[in-house]
Amino acid sequence: MRAATAEARRPVSAPHRRLTLANSVLGAVIVALDGTVLTIAQPALRRDLDASFVEVQWTSTGYLIAVAGLLVFAGRLGDRYGHQRVFAWGVLGFGAASAGIGFAPGVGWVIGLRVVQGVFGALLQPATLGMLRAAFPPDRLGMPVALRTSAVGVAAAAGPLVGGVLVTQLGWRAVFFLNVVPALVMGVLALALRAPEAPRRSATRLDLPGAALLAVALAALVHSLVGIPEHGWTAAGVLGLLLTATVACVLVRHERRVPDPLLPPAVLGSTTAGAALGVLVTASAAMLGAMFVGSHLLQEGLGMDPLRTSLVALPGGVMMVLGAPVAAVLLRRWGARPTALTGTVLLTAGVLTLSRVDPGSSAFAIGAGFLLVGGGFGAVMVTGTAVVVRHAPPGAAGAVGGLQQTVMNVGPALGVAAAATLMPLGAGSALFLLAGVAALGAPLTGRMPRPARPVRDGTPSVRNDEDKRVEDKHV
């Protein structure tokens, strides 16, 4: 507690805060934009490089595996060497890999460089949260996180349009050159104008065996999950999940024995952070799973073309972007618990609404379902992320950021895999299951910080009462 108080009082100038926020937002945006524009560019890439469908699929799978496996370790690197510095390494490497893909002579080069891009993406993603934790007081994190969430939502929504224009006018290589200049500018600024950061314990050893075990477990998990929507449950997929469980057991045993574990006990023992991560898992699984099923339902079940499908689903993206700042305000006024619960209820109601869509449903009713999904997910995303980052110990903000980013990569894969499993029974059944997944987050919100208490003059306190007492009890 004393360390956290000292950290909150470190002088950080307004220009440094603005620079940190800009780098955090833009760093998250280029990662989100890269993933969405690639989806549009893959058919052209396949034709130009004479690649097979499997090879093109690996341009996404290889990236996802590299990112998911290294996020927590990359966060620990930020804790040790400074988040601003690791962010600079990550964003410069990400831009260089993007340029390399743009010049790639064959699909093998594209796959290899996408894996390299994933490594650098893993470096920059936890750093975007670690930098915010270092630059802003804990009770002022809500709005920066909300702005970051809104910007990512805009990038995800604009990605298909930007990618379509670039591929049509300039070819698939242009979508990778898009990242180069912004990455270069951000990297140079991050190196030249480093903001003050929290004190780091340089004597802490990096848990390389633990990092390797976690990388293997997450790589096996992601590889197994991403294959389910396309190939269903195969023997290789089941073996991958068994490997994940085995390596995870070995990892837990290893982490209990080493003096400087990869996953700090202060993080794993925090009921507040654990609840926030759990809510993020259920919400991201439900939201991305619902988008996956909804797209198939509207196009294959209702006969809509891709453009009309995008327009009908647009209220969800708009509500996520506009609702994130509103969620930050509610977080300060109400506290984390009611804000997260409200978001969970809205998300569950939205998925249930979509589960009742049939050929007689109006575009307004369908759009209302997506609107509830987007608004609910935005509120949960902002609240859960702010709670996780806020309750990070000063020396473990990067590891916590890595955990949050890992959850946001694994959760969607879980949701899509679960939905694909039930799709043969009908889209309604798959969406009803996803609504249940979203509802699982409701009891977890009860472990998040309590609502704000009024102060003596009758005005609501801007801090949750967990600032006055420690709720993070170690289990």
GROMACS .gro file of C-alpha atoms in nm:
model
  475
    1MET     CA    1   0.000   0.000   0.000
    2ARG     CA    2   0.283   0.233   0.086
    3ALA     CA    3   0.451   0.162  -0.246
    4ALA     CA    4   0.130   0.231  -0.432
    5THR     CA    5   0.086   0.561  -0.248
    6ALA     CA    6   0.440   0.665  -0.329
    7GLU     CA    7   0.384   0.575  -0.691
    8ALA     CA    8   0.065   0.778  -0.711
    9ARG     CA    9   0.252   1.085  -0.586
   10ARG     CA   10   0.532   1.069  -0.839
   11PRO     CA   11   0.537   1.391  -1.039
   12VAL     CA   12   0.430   1.328  -1.397
   13SER     CA   13   0.392   1.635  -1.615
   14ALA     CA   14   0.082   1.693  -1.825
   15PRO     CA   15   0.275   1.673  -2.158
   16HIS     CA   16   0.420   1.336  -2.055
   17ARG     CA   17   0.075   1.209  -1.965
   18ARG     CA   18  -0.064   1.322  -2.298
   19LEU     CA   19   0.224   1.157  -2.483
   20THR     CA   20   0.179   0.838  -2.285
   21LEU     CA   21  -0.194   0.831  -2.355
   22ALA     CA   22  -0.138   0.899  -2.726
   23ASN     CA   23   0.121   0.621  -2.756
   24SER     CA   24  -0.096   0.379  -2.559
   25VAL     CA   25  -0.401   0.448  -2.774
   26LEU     CA   26  -0.221   0.449  -3.108
   27GLY     CA   27  -0.021   0.139  -3.020
   28ALA     CA   28  -0.338  -0.052  -2.944
   29VAL     CA   29  -0.501   0.086  -3.260
   30ILE     CA   30  -0.233  -0.032  -3.504
   31VAL     CA   31  -0.257  -0.384  -3.360
   32ALA     CA   32  -0.638  -0.387  -3.392
   33LEU     CA   33  -0.627  -0.233  -3.740
   34ASP     CA   34  -0.363  -0.481  -3.857
   35GLY     CA   35  -0.580  -0.779  -3.770
   36THR     CA   36  -0.896  -0.651  -3.938
   37VAL     CA   37  -0.736  -0.529  -4.261
   38LEU     CA   38  -0.552  -0.860  -4.301
   39THR     CA   39  -0.885  -1.044  -4.315
   40ILE     CA   40  -0.980  -0.836  -4.618
   41ALA     CA   41  -0.638  -0.876  -4.781
   42GLN     CA   42  -0.607  -1.255  -4.750
   43PRO     CA   43  -0.794  -1.352  -5.070
   44ALA     CA   44  -0.578  -1.118  -5.280
   45LEU     CA   45  -0.265  -1.239  -5.101
   46ARG     CA   46  -0.359  -1.599  -5.179
   47ARG     CA   47  -0.405  -1.529  -5.550
   48ASP     CA   48  -0.091  -1.316  -5.586
   49LEU     CA   49   0.141  -1.559  -5.407
   50ASP     CA   50  -0.031  -1.876  -5.537
   51ALA     CA   51  -0.079  -1.995  -5.178
   52SER     CA   52  -0.306  -2.266  -5.044
   53PHE     CA   53  -0.595  -2.197  -4.809
   54VAL     CA   54  -0.403  -2.357  -4.520
   55GLU     CA   55  -0.098  -2.141  -4.584
   56VAL     CA   56  -0.308  -1.825  -4.587
   57GLN     CA   57  -0.478  -1.936  -4.265
   58TRP     CA   58  -0.138  -1.963  -4.100
   59THR     CA   59  -0.071  -1.595  -4.167
   60SER     CA   60  -0.330  -1.536  -3.892
   61THR     CA   61  -0.275  -1.845  -3.677
   62GLY     CA   62   0.103  -1.798  -3.654
   63TYR     CA   63   0.056  -1.441  -3.538
   64LEU     CA   64  -0.205  -1.536  -3.277
   65ILE     CA   65   0.010  -1.813  -3.133
   66ALA     CA   66   0.315  -1.586  -3.104
   67VAL     CA   67   0.115  -1.310  -2.936
   68ALA     CA   68  -0.077  -1.529  -2.693
   69GLY     CA   69   0.228  -1.723  -2.583
   70LEU     CA   70   0.448  -1.423  -2.506
   71LEU     CA   71   0.218  -1.154  -2.361
   72VAL     CA   72   0.282  -1.224  -1.992
   73PHE     CA   73   0.658  -1.262  -2.038
   74ALA     CA   74   0.664  -0.941  -2.241
   75GLY     CA   75   0.483  -0.770  -1.957
   76ARG     CA   76   0.749  -0.888  -1.714
   77LEU     CA   77   1.014  -0.742  -1.943
   78GLY     CA   78   0.834  -0.411  -1.909
   79ASP     CA   79   0.835  -0.443  -1.530
   80ARG     CA   80   1.210  -0.500  -1.539
   81TYR     CA   81   1.330  -0.263  -1.812
   82GLY     CA   82   1.053  -0.002  -1.826
   83HIS     CA   83   0.725  -0.008  -2.013
   84GLN     CA   84   0.805   0.292  -2.230
   85ARG     CA   85   1.128   0.133  -2.349
   86VAL     CA   86   0.968  -0.207  -2.418
   87PHE     CA   87   0.685  -0.029  -2.598
   88ALA     CA   88   0.941   0.142  -2.822
   89TRP     CA   89   1.108  -0.194  -2.902
   90GLY     CA   90   0.773  -0.350  -2.973
   91VAL     CA   91   0.628  -0.079  -3.195
   92LEU     CA   92   0.949  -0.033  -3.396
   93GLY     CA   93   0.981  -0.408  -3.447
   94PHE     CA   94   0.612  -0.432  -3.539
   95GLY     CA   95   0.658  -0.164  -3.803
   96ALA     CA   96   0.976  -0.325  -3.940
   97ALA     CA   97   0.804  -0.664  -3.966
   98SER     CA   98   0.510  -0.498  -4.142
   99ALA     CA   99   0.746  -0.346  -4.397
  100GLY     CA  100   0.912  -0.684  -4.446
  101ILE     CA  101   0.577  -0.850  -4.516
  102GLY     CA  102   0.503  -0.580  -4.770
  103PHE     CA  103   0.815  -0.684  -4.963
  104ALA     CA  104   0.778  -1.061  -4.904
  105PRO     CA  105   0.842  -1.269  -5.220
  106GLY     CA  106   0.642  -1.574  -5.110
  107VAL     CA  107   0.384  -1.695  -4.862
  108GLY     CA  108   0.649  -1.867  -4.649
  109TRP     CA  109   0.810  -1.530  -4.587
  110VAL     CA  110   0.472  -1.382  -4.501
  111ILE     CA  111   0.402  -1.655  -4.243
  112GLY     CA  112   0.748  -1.624  -4.086
  113LEU     CA  113   0.732  -1.245  -4.068
  114ARG     CA  114   0.379  -1.259  -3.926
  115VAL     CA  115   0.520  -1.469  -3.641
  116VAL     CA  116   0.793  -1.208  -3.591
  117GLN     CA  117   0.526  -0.938  -3.600
  118GLY     CA  118   0.338  -1.132  -3.331
  119VAL     CA  119   0.648  -1.135  -3.110
  120PHE     CA  120   0.680  -0.757  -3.130
  121GLY     CA  121   0.304  -0.719  -3.093
  122ALA     CA  122   0.332  -0.912  -2.767
  123LEU     CA  123   0.595  -0.662  -2.650
  124LEU     CA  124   0.390  -0.351  -2.719
  125GLN     CA  125   0.043  -0.464  -2.605
  126PRO     CA  126   0.106  -0.506  -2.228
  127ALA     CA  127   0.324  -0.196  -2.237
  128THR     CA  128   0.029   0.015  -2.352
  129LEU     CA  129  -0.143  -0.064  -2.021
  130GLY     CA  130   0.173  -0.054  -1.812
  131MET     CA  131   0.248   0.298  -1.936
  132LEU     CA  132  -0.099   0.416  -1.833
  133ARG     CA  133  -0.053   0.259  -1.487
  134ALA     CA  134   0.274   0.448  -1.445
  135ALA     CA  135   0.153   0.784  -1.577
  136PHE     CA  136  -0.193   0.818  -1.421
  137PRO     CA  137  -0.305   0.797  -1.057
  138PRO     CA  138  -0.503   0.477  -0.988
  139ASP     CA  139  -0.832   0.663  -0.943
  140ARG     CA  140  -0.788   0.842  -1.278
  141LEU     CA  141  -0.733   0.534  -1.494
  142GLY     CA  142  -1.094   0.490  -1.604
  143MET     CA  143  -1.105   0.756  -1.875
  144PRO     CA  144  -0.765   0.674  -2.033
  145VAL     CA  145  -0.870   0.308  -2.051
  146ALA     CA  146  -1.205   0.416  -2.199
  147LEU     CA  147  -1.037   0.627  -2.467
  148ARG     CA  148  -0.812   0.333  -2.552
  149THR     CA  149  -1.116   0.104  -2.575
  150SER     CA  150  -1.306   0.348  -2.797
  151ALA     CA  151  -1.010   0.389  -3.030
  152VAL     CA  152  -0.970   0.012  -3.063
  153GLY     CA  153  -1.340  -0.012  -3.143
  154VAL     CA  154  -1.306   0.251  -3.415
  155ALA     CA  155  -1.005   0.069  -3.561
  156ALA     CA  156  -1.185  -0.266  -3.561
  157ALA     CA  157  -1.491  -0.111  -3.729
  158ALA     CA  158  -1.291   0.089  -3.983
  159GLY     CA  159  -1.048  -0.193  -4.062
  160PRO     CA  160  -1.260  -0.370  -4.326
  161LEU     CA  161  -1.334  -0.041  -4.504
  162VAL     CA  162  -0.970   0.074  -4.497
  163GLY     CA  163  -0.851  -0.268  -4.604
  164GLY     CA  164  -1.101  -0.286  -4.887
  165VAL     CA  165  -0.995   0.051  -5.026
  166LEU     CA  166  -0.623  -0.026  -5.001
  167VAL     CA  167  -0.649  -0.373  -5.152
  168THR     CA  168  -0.869  -0.251  -5.437
  169GLN     CA  169  -0.656   0.051  -5.524
  170LEU     CA  170  -0.301  -0.053  -5.431
  171GLY     CA  171  -0.296  -0.428  -5.365
  172TRP     CA  172  -0.267  -0.642  -5.051
  173ARG     CA  173   0.087  -0.526  -4.969
  174ALA     CA  174  -0.042  -0.176  -4.897
  175VAL     CA  175  -0.225  -0.292  -4.583
  176PHE     CA  176   0.110  -0.378  -4.423
  177PHE     CA  177   0.287  -0.059  -4.533
  178LEU     CA  178   0.002   0.125  -4.355
  179ASN     CA  179   0.165   0.050  -4.017
  180VAL     CA  180   0.520   0.155  -4.096
  181VAL     CA  181   0.517   0.535  -4.060
  182PRO     CA  182   0.294   0.549  -3.746
  183ALA     CA  183   0.507   0.280  -3.582
  184LEU     CA  184   0.828   0.469  -3.661
  185VAL     CA  185   0.693   0.796  -3.521
  186MET     CA  186   0.562   0.637  -3.202
  187GLY     CA  187   0.881   0.442  -3.144
  188VAL     CA  188   1.105   0.747  -3.184
  189LEU     CA  189   0.885   0.957  -2.955
  190ALA     CA  190   0.877   0.684  -2.692
  191LEU     CA  191   1.257   0.664  -2.692
  192ALA     CA  192   1.313   1.039  -2.700
  193LEU     CA  193   1.054   1.150  -2.442
  194ARG     CA  194   1.030   0.878  -2.181
  195ALA     CA  195   0.784   0.956  -1.906
  196PRO     CA  196   0.872   0.886  -1.542
  197GLU     CA  197   0.796   0.527  -1.452
  198ALA     CA  198   0.739   0.331  -1.135
  199PRO     CA  199   1.052   0.206  -0.957
  200ARG     CA  200   1.160  -0.130  -1.091
  201ARG     CA  201   1.321  -0.412  -0.901
  202SER     CA  202   1.612  -0.482  -1.131
  203ALA     CA  203   1.735  -0.764  -0.909
  204THR     CA  204   1.427  -0.972  -0.989
  205ARG     CA  205   1.519  -1.265  -1.211
  206LEU     CA  206   1.323  -1.341  -1.523
  207ASP     CA  207   1.153  -1.679  -1.495
  208LEU     CA  208   1.256  -1.818  -1.833
  209PRO     CA  209   1.140  -2.178  -1.767
  210GLY     CA  210   0.803  -2.047  -1.651
  211ALA     CA  211   0.778  -1.826  -1.960
  212ALA     CA  212   0.855  -2.125  -2.184
  213LEU     CA  213   0.594  -2.343  -2.013
  214LEU     CA  214   0.328  -2.072  -2.034
  215ALA     CA  215   0.410  -2.008  -2.401
  216VAL     CA  216   0.373  -2.379  -2.485
  217ALA     CA  217   0.044  -2.408  -2.294
  218LEU     CA  218  -0.109  -2.100  -2.455
  219ALA     CA  219   0.021  -2.186  -2.802
  220ALA     CA  220  -0.134  -2.533  -2.780
  221LEU     CA  221  -0.461  -2.388  -2.650
  222VAL     CA  222  -0.490  -2.119  -2.919
  223HIS     CA  223  -0.391  -2.359  -3.197
  224SER     CA  224  -0.656  -2.608  -3.084
  225LEU     CA  225  -0.931  -2.349  -3.048
  226VAL     CA  226  -0.880  -2.166  -3.377
  227GLY     CA  227  -0.910  -2.494  -3.569
  228ILE     CA  228  -1.251  -2.587  -3.428
  229PRO     CA  229  -1.466  -2.344  -3.634
  230GLU     CA  230  -1.306  -2.469  -3.958
  231HIS     CA  231  -1.242  -2.840  -3.892
  232GLY     CA  232  -1.456  -2.924  -3.589
  233TRP     CA  233  -1.333  -3.147  -3.309
  234THR     CA  234  -1.041  -3.349  -3.444
  235ALA     CA  235  -0.796  -3.585  -3.275
  236ALA     CA  236  -0.523  -3.322  -3.311
  237GLY     CA  237  -0.743  -3.062  -3.142
  238VAL     CA  238  -0.820  -3.291  -2.849
  239LEU     CA  239  -0.451  -3.377  -2.811
  240GLY     CA  240  -0.373  -3.006  -2.813
  241LEU     CA  241  -0.613  -2.943  -2.526
  242LEU     CA  242  -0.467  -3.237  -2.332
  243LEU     CA  243  -0.119  -3.094  -2.388
  244THR     CA  244  -0.243  -2.758  -2.263
  245ALA     CA  245  -0.377  -2.912  -1.942
  246THR     CA  246  -0.059  -3.113  -1.881
  247VAL     CA  247   0.177  -2.823  -1.935
  248ALA     CA  248  -0.047  -2.597  -1.721
  249CYS     CA  249  -0.015  -2.842  -1.429
  250VAL     CA  250   0.362  -2.846  -1.468
  251LEU     CA  251   0.362  -2.465  -1.482
  252VAL     CA  252   0.162  -2.434  -1.158
  253ARG     CA  253   0.402  -2.668  -0.979
  254HIS     CA  254   0.702  -2.477  -1.115
  255GLU     CA  255   0.561  -2.136  -1.018
  256ARG     CA  256   0.510  -2.250  -0.658
  257ARG     CA  257   0.877  -2.345  -0.624
  258VAL     CA  258   1.071  -2.060  -0.785
  259PRO     CA  259   1.163  -1.748  -0.581
  260ASP     CA  260   1.075  -1.504  -0.862
  261PRO     CA  261   0.777  -1.655  -1.047
  262LEU     CA  262   0.659  -1.531  -1.382
  263LEU     CA  263   0.310  -1.477  -1.239
  264PRO     CA  264   0.351  -1.282  -0.913
  265PRO     CA  265   0.161  -1.424  -0.612
  266ALA     CA  266   0.029  -1.073  -0.542
  267VAL     CA  267  -0.152  -1.090  -0.876
  268LEU     CA  268  -0.272  -1.450  -0.866
  269GLY     CA  269  -0.383  -1.412  -0.503
  270SER     CA  270  -0.589  -1.098  -0.567
  271THR     CA  271  -0.961  -1.180  -0.561
  272THR     CA  272  -1.038  -0.840  -0.714
  273ALA     CA  273  -0.803  -0.881  -1.012
  274GLY     CA  274  -0.906  -1.243  -1.055
  275ALA     CA  275  -1.274  -1.149  -1.068
  276ALA     CA  276  -1.206  -0.873  -1.321
  277LEU     CA  277  -1.009  -1.111  -1.544
  278GLY     CA  278  -1.287  -1.368  -1.518
  279VAL     CA  279  -1.550  -1.114  -1.624
  280LEU     CA  280  -1.332  -1.014  -1.919
  281VAL     CA  281  -1.305  -1.379  -2.026
  282THR     CA  282  -1.680  -1.439  -2.018
  283ALA     CA  283  -1.766  -1.108  -2.182
  284SER     CA  284  -1.512  -1.137  -2.465
  285ALA     CA  285  -1.613  -1.499  -2.531
  286ALA     CA  286  -1.981  -1.407  -2.545
  287MET     CA  287  -1.934  -1.095  -2.757
  288LEU     CA  288  -1.699  -1.238  -3.021
  289GLY     CA  289  -1.890  -1.564  -3.029
  290ALA     CA  290  -2.214  -1.372  -3.085
  291MET     CA  291  -2.058  -1.171  -3.367
  292PHE     CA  292  -1.937  -1.494  -3.529
  293VAL     CA  293  -2.279  -1.662  -3.506
  294GLY     CA  294  -2.464  -1.342  -3.594
  295SER     CA  295  -2.268  -1.300  -3.916
  296HIS     CA  296  -2.352  -1.655  -4.026
  297LEU     CA  297  -2.714  -1.615  -3.919
  298LEU     CA  298  -2.772  -1.293  -4.111
  299GLN     CA  299  -2.597  -1.404  -4.429
  300GLU     CA  300  -2.684  -1.772  -4.449
  301GLY     CA  301  -3.008  -1.782  -4.254
  302LEU     CA  302  -3.164  -1.450  -4.357
  303GLY     CA  303  -2.994  -1.410  -4.695
  304MET     CA  304  -2.834  -1.070  -4.631
  305ASP     CA  305  -2.528  -0.967  -4.830
  306PRO     CA  306  -2.207  -0.871  -4.645
  307LEU     CA  307  -2.273  -0.498  -4.679
  308ARG     CA  308  -2.622  -0.515  -4.531
  309THR     CA  309  -2.494  -0.748  -4.257
  310SER     CA  310  -2.232  -0.489  -4.164
  311LEU     CA  311  -2.490  -0.211  -4.157
  312VAL     CA  312  -2.732  -0.408  -3.939
  313ALA     CA  313  -2.454  -0.493  -3.694
  314LEU     CA  314  -2.312  -0.138  -3.699
  315PRO     CA  315  -2.502  -0.020  -3.385
  316GLY     CA  316  -2.292  -0.262  -3.181
  317GLY     CA  317  -1.964  -0.105  -3.287
  318VAL     CA  318  -2.097   0.247  -3.252
  319MET     CA  319  -2.233   0.179  -2.905
  320MET     CA  320  -1.902   0.025  -2.796
  321VAL     CA  321  -1.712   0.334  -2.912
  322LEU     CA  322  -1.954   0.589  -2.766
  323GLY     CA  323  -2.034   0.390  -2.453
  324ALA     CA  324  -1.676   0.343  -2.333
  325PRO     CA  325  -1.633   0.704  -2.206
  326VAL     CA  326  -1.979   0.684  -2.048
  327ALA     CA  327  -1.870   0.368  -1.868
  328ALA     CA  328  -1.563   0.551  -1.736
  329VAL     CA  329  -1.787   0.822  -1.588
  330LEU     CA  330  -2.016   0.563  -1.431
  331LEU     CA  331  -1.711   0.381  -1.296
  332ARG     CA  332  -1.609   0.692  -1.102
  333ARG     CA  333  -1.960   0.770  -0.983
  334TRP     CA  334  -2.098   0.425  -0.912
  335GLY     CA  335  -1.787   0.213  -0.859
  336ALA     CA  336  -1.669  -0.097  -1.043
  337ARG     CA  337  -1.923  -0.347  -0.911
  338PRO     CA  338  -2.250  -0.191  -1.037
  339THR     CA  339  -2.090  -0.071  -1.361
  340ALA     CA  340  -1.959  -0.418  -1.447
  341LEU     CA  341  -2.288  -0.579  -1.345
  342THR     CA  342  -2.485  -0.337  -1.565
  343GLY     CA  343  -2.258  -0.415  -1.859
  344THR     CA  344  -2.294  -0.789  -1.801
  345VAL     CA  345  -2.674  -0.762  -1.791
  346LEU     CA  346  -2.681  -0.557  -2.113
  347LEU     CA  347  -2.448  -0.800  -2.287
  348THR     CA  348  -2.653  -1.101  -2.180
  349ALA     CA  349  -2.977  -0.932  -2.287
  350GLY     CA  350  -2.826  -0.845  -2.626
  351VAL     CA  351  -2.713  -1.202  -2.697
  352LEU     CA  352  -3.055  -1.335  -2.589
  353THR     CA  353  -3.220  -1.084  -2.824
  354LEU     CA  354  -3.008  -1.210  -3.113
  355SER     CA  355  -3.094  -1.571  -3.025
  356ARG     CA  356  -3.460  -1.494  -3.108
  357VAL     CA  357  -3.386  -1.355  -3.456
  358ASP     CA  358  -3.577  -1.530  -3.736
  359PRO     CA  359  -3.674  -1.446  -4.095
  360GLY     CA  360  -3.959  -1.232  -3.965
  361SER     CA  361  -3.737  -1.011  -3.748
  362SER     CA  362  -3.701  -0.647  -3.849
  363ALA     CA  363  -3.367  -0.476  -3.904
  364PHE     CA  364  -3.449  -0.252  -3.608
  365ALA     CA  365  -3.491  -0.549  -3.373
  366ILE     CA  366  -3.167  -0.708  -3.493
  367GLY     CA  367  -2.981  -0.379  -3.463
  368ALA     CA  368  -3.115  -0.339  -3.107
  369GLY     CA  369  -2.962  -0.674  -3.016
  370PHE     CA  370  -2.622  -0.572  -3.150
  371LEU     CA  371  -2.654  -0.234  -2.977
  372LEU     CA  372  -2.705  -0.404  -2.639
  373VAL     CA  373  -2.411  -0.636  -2.705
  374GLY     CA  374  -2.178  -0.348  -2.796
  375GLY     CA  375  -2.286  -0.128  -2.506
  376GLY     CA  376  -2.260  -0.408  -2.251
  377PHE     CA  377  -1.923  -0.528  -2.373
  378GLY     CA  378  -1.783  -0.174  -2.377
  379ALA     CA  379  -1.885  -0.121  -2.014
  380VAL     CA  380  -1.736  -0.453  -1.904
  381MET     CA  381  -1.417  -0.395  -2.103
  382VAL     CA  382  -1.354  -0.051  -1.955
  383THR     CA  383  -1.441  -0.153  -1.599
  384GLY     CA  384  -1.258  -0.485  -1.599
  385THR     CA  385  -0.943  -0.342  -1.756
  386ALA     CA  386  -0.938  -0.042  -1.521
  387VAL     CA  387  -0.977  -0.266  -1.215
  388VAL     CA  388  -0.705  -0.507  -1.331
  389VAL     CA  389  -0.456  -0.231  -1.408
  390ARG     CA  390  -0.545  -0.029  -1.099
  391HIS     CA  391  -0.489  -0.321  -0.862
  392ALA     CA  392  -0.159  -0.418  -1.020
  393PRO     CA  393   0.130  -0.398  -0.772
  394PRO     CA  394   0.381  -0.129  -0.876
  395GLY     CA  395   0.640  -0.388  -0.976
  396ALA     CA  396   0.399  -0.614  -1.166
  397ALA     CA  397   0.195  -0.378  -1.384
  398GLY     CA  398   0.341  -0.534  -1.698
  399ALA     CA  399   0.261  -0.890  -1.593
  400VAL     CA  400  -0.095  -0.784  -1.513
  401GLY     CA  401  -0.124  -0.606  -1.848
  402GLY     CA  402   0.002  -0.923  -2.014
  403LEU     CA  403  -0.262  -1.129  -1.833
  404GLN     CA  404  -0.534  -0.888  -1.943
  405GLN     CA  405  -0.420  -0.902  -2.305
  406THR     CA  406  -0.392  -1.282  -2.287
  407VAL     CA  407  -0.751  -1.301  -2.165
  408MET     CA  408  -0.862  -1.078  -2.452
  409ASN     CA  409  -0.695  -1.316  -2.699
  410VAL     CA  410  -0.806  -1.644  -2.545
  411GLY     CA  411  -1.162  -1.539  -2.454
  412PRO     CA  412  -1.275  -1.475  -2.812
  413ALA     CA  413  -1.119  -1.802  -2.929
  414LEU     CA  414  -1.312  -1.987  -2.657
  415GLY     CA  415  -1.637  -1.816  -2.752
  416VAL     CA  416  -1.604  -1.885  -3.123
  417ALA     CA  417  -1.505  -2.247  -3.059
  418ALA     CA  418  -1.804  -2.302  -2.827
  419ALA     CA  419  -2.040  -2.138  -3.075
  420ALA     CA  420  -1.905  -2.340  -3.368
  421THR     CA  421  -1.959  -2.659  -3.172
  422LEU     CA  422  -2.332  -2.588  -3.132
  423MET     CA  423  -2.390  -2.430  -3.473
  424PRO     CA  424  -2.510  -2.763  -3.621
  425LEU     CA  425  -2.801  -2.746  -3.374
  426GLY     CA  426  -2.893  -2.399  -3.498
  427ALA     CA  427  -2.779  -2.042  -3.447
  428GLY     CA  428  -3.037  -1.990  -3.174
  429SER     CA  429  -2.890  -2.271  -2.962
  430ALA     CA  430  -2.536  -2.138  -3.005
  431LEU     CA  431  -2.643  -1.786  -2.906
  432PHE     CA  432  -2.840  -1.913  -2.606
  433LEU     CA  433  -2.522  -2.087  -2.486
  434LEU     CA  434  -2.323  -1.766  -2.533
  435ALA     CA  435  -2.584  -1.574  -2.332
  436GLY     CA  436  -2.522  -1.823  -2.051
  437VAL     CA  437  -2.148  -1.763  -2.082
  438ALA     CA  438  -2.205  -1.387  -2.053
  439ALA     CA  439  -2.428  -1.439  -1.748
  440LEU     CA  440  -2.147  -1.628  -1.573
  441GLY     CA  441  -1.978  -1.293  -1.529
  442ALA     CA  442  -2.259  -1.162  -1.305
  443PRO     CA  443  -2.156  -1.343  -0.984
  444LEU     CA  444  -1.793  -1.250  -1.050
  445THR     CA  445  -1.882  -0.880  -1.043
  446GLY     CA  446  -1.971  -0.927  -0.674
  447ARG     CA  447  -1.600  -0.966  -0.602
  448MET     CA  448  -1.510  -0.639  -0.770
  449PRO     CA  449  -1.471  -0.311  -0.574
  450ARG     CA  450  -1.779  -0.186  -0.390
  451PRO     CA  451  -1.983   0.115  -0.501
  452ALA     CA  452  -1.863   0.463  -0.414
  453ARG     CA  453  -1.965   0.593  -0.071
  454PRO     CA  454  -2.091   0.947  -0.019
  455VAL     CA  455  -1.863   1.181   0.172
  456ARG     CA  456  -1.982   1.399   0.461
  457ASP     CA  457  -2.093   1.692   0.246
  458GLY     CA  458  -2.332   1.465   0.059
  459THR     CA  459  -2.146   1.460  -0.272
  460PRO     CA  460  -2.040   1.124  -0.415
  461SER     CA  461  -1.681   1.026  -0.360
  462VAL     CA  462  -1.468   0.994  -0.671
  463ARG     CA  463  -1.289   0.699  -0.520
  464ASN     CA  464  -1.421   0.358  -0.442
  465ASP     CA  465  -1.404   0.257  -0.084
  466GLU     CA  466  -1.135   0.004  -0.166
  467ASP     CA  467  -0.897   0.303  -0.164
  468LYS     CA  468  -0.956   0.327   0.211
  469ARG     CA  469  -0.915  -0.036   0.285
  470VAL     CA  470  -0.731  -0.320   0.114
  471GLU     CA  471  -0.966  -0.568  -0.053
  472ASP     CA  472  -0.700  -0.768  -0.231
  473LYS     CA  473  -0.673  -1.056   0.016
  474HIS     CA  474  -0.439  -1.330  -0.089
  475VAL     CA  475  -0.589  -1.672  -0.119
   0.00000   0.00000   0.00000
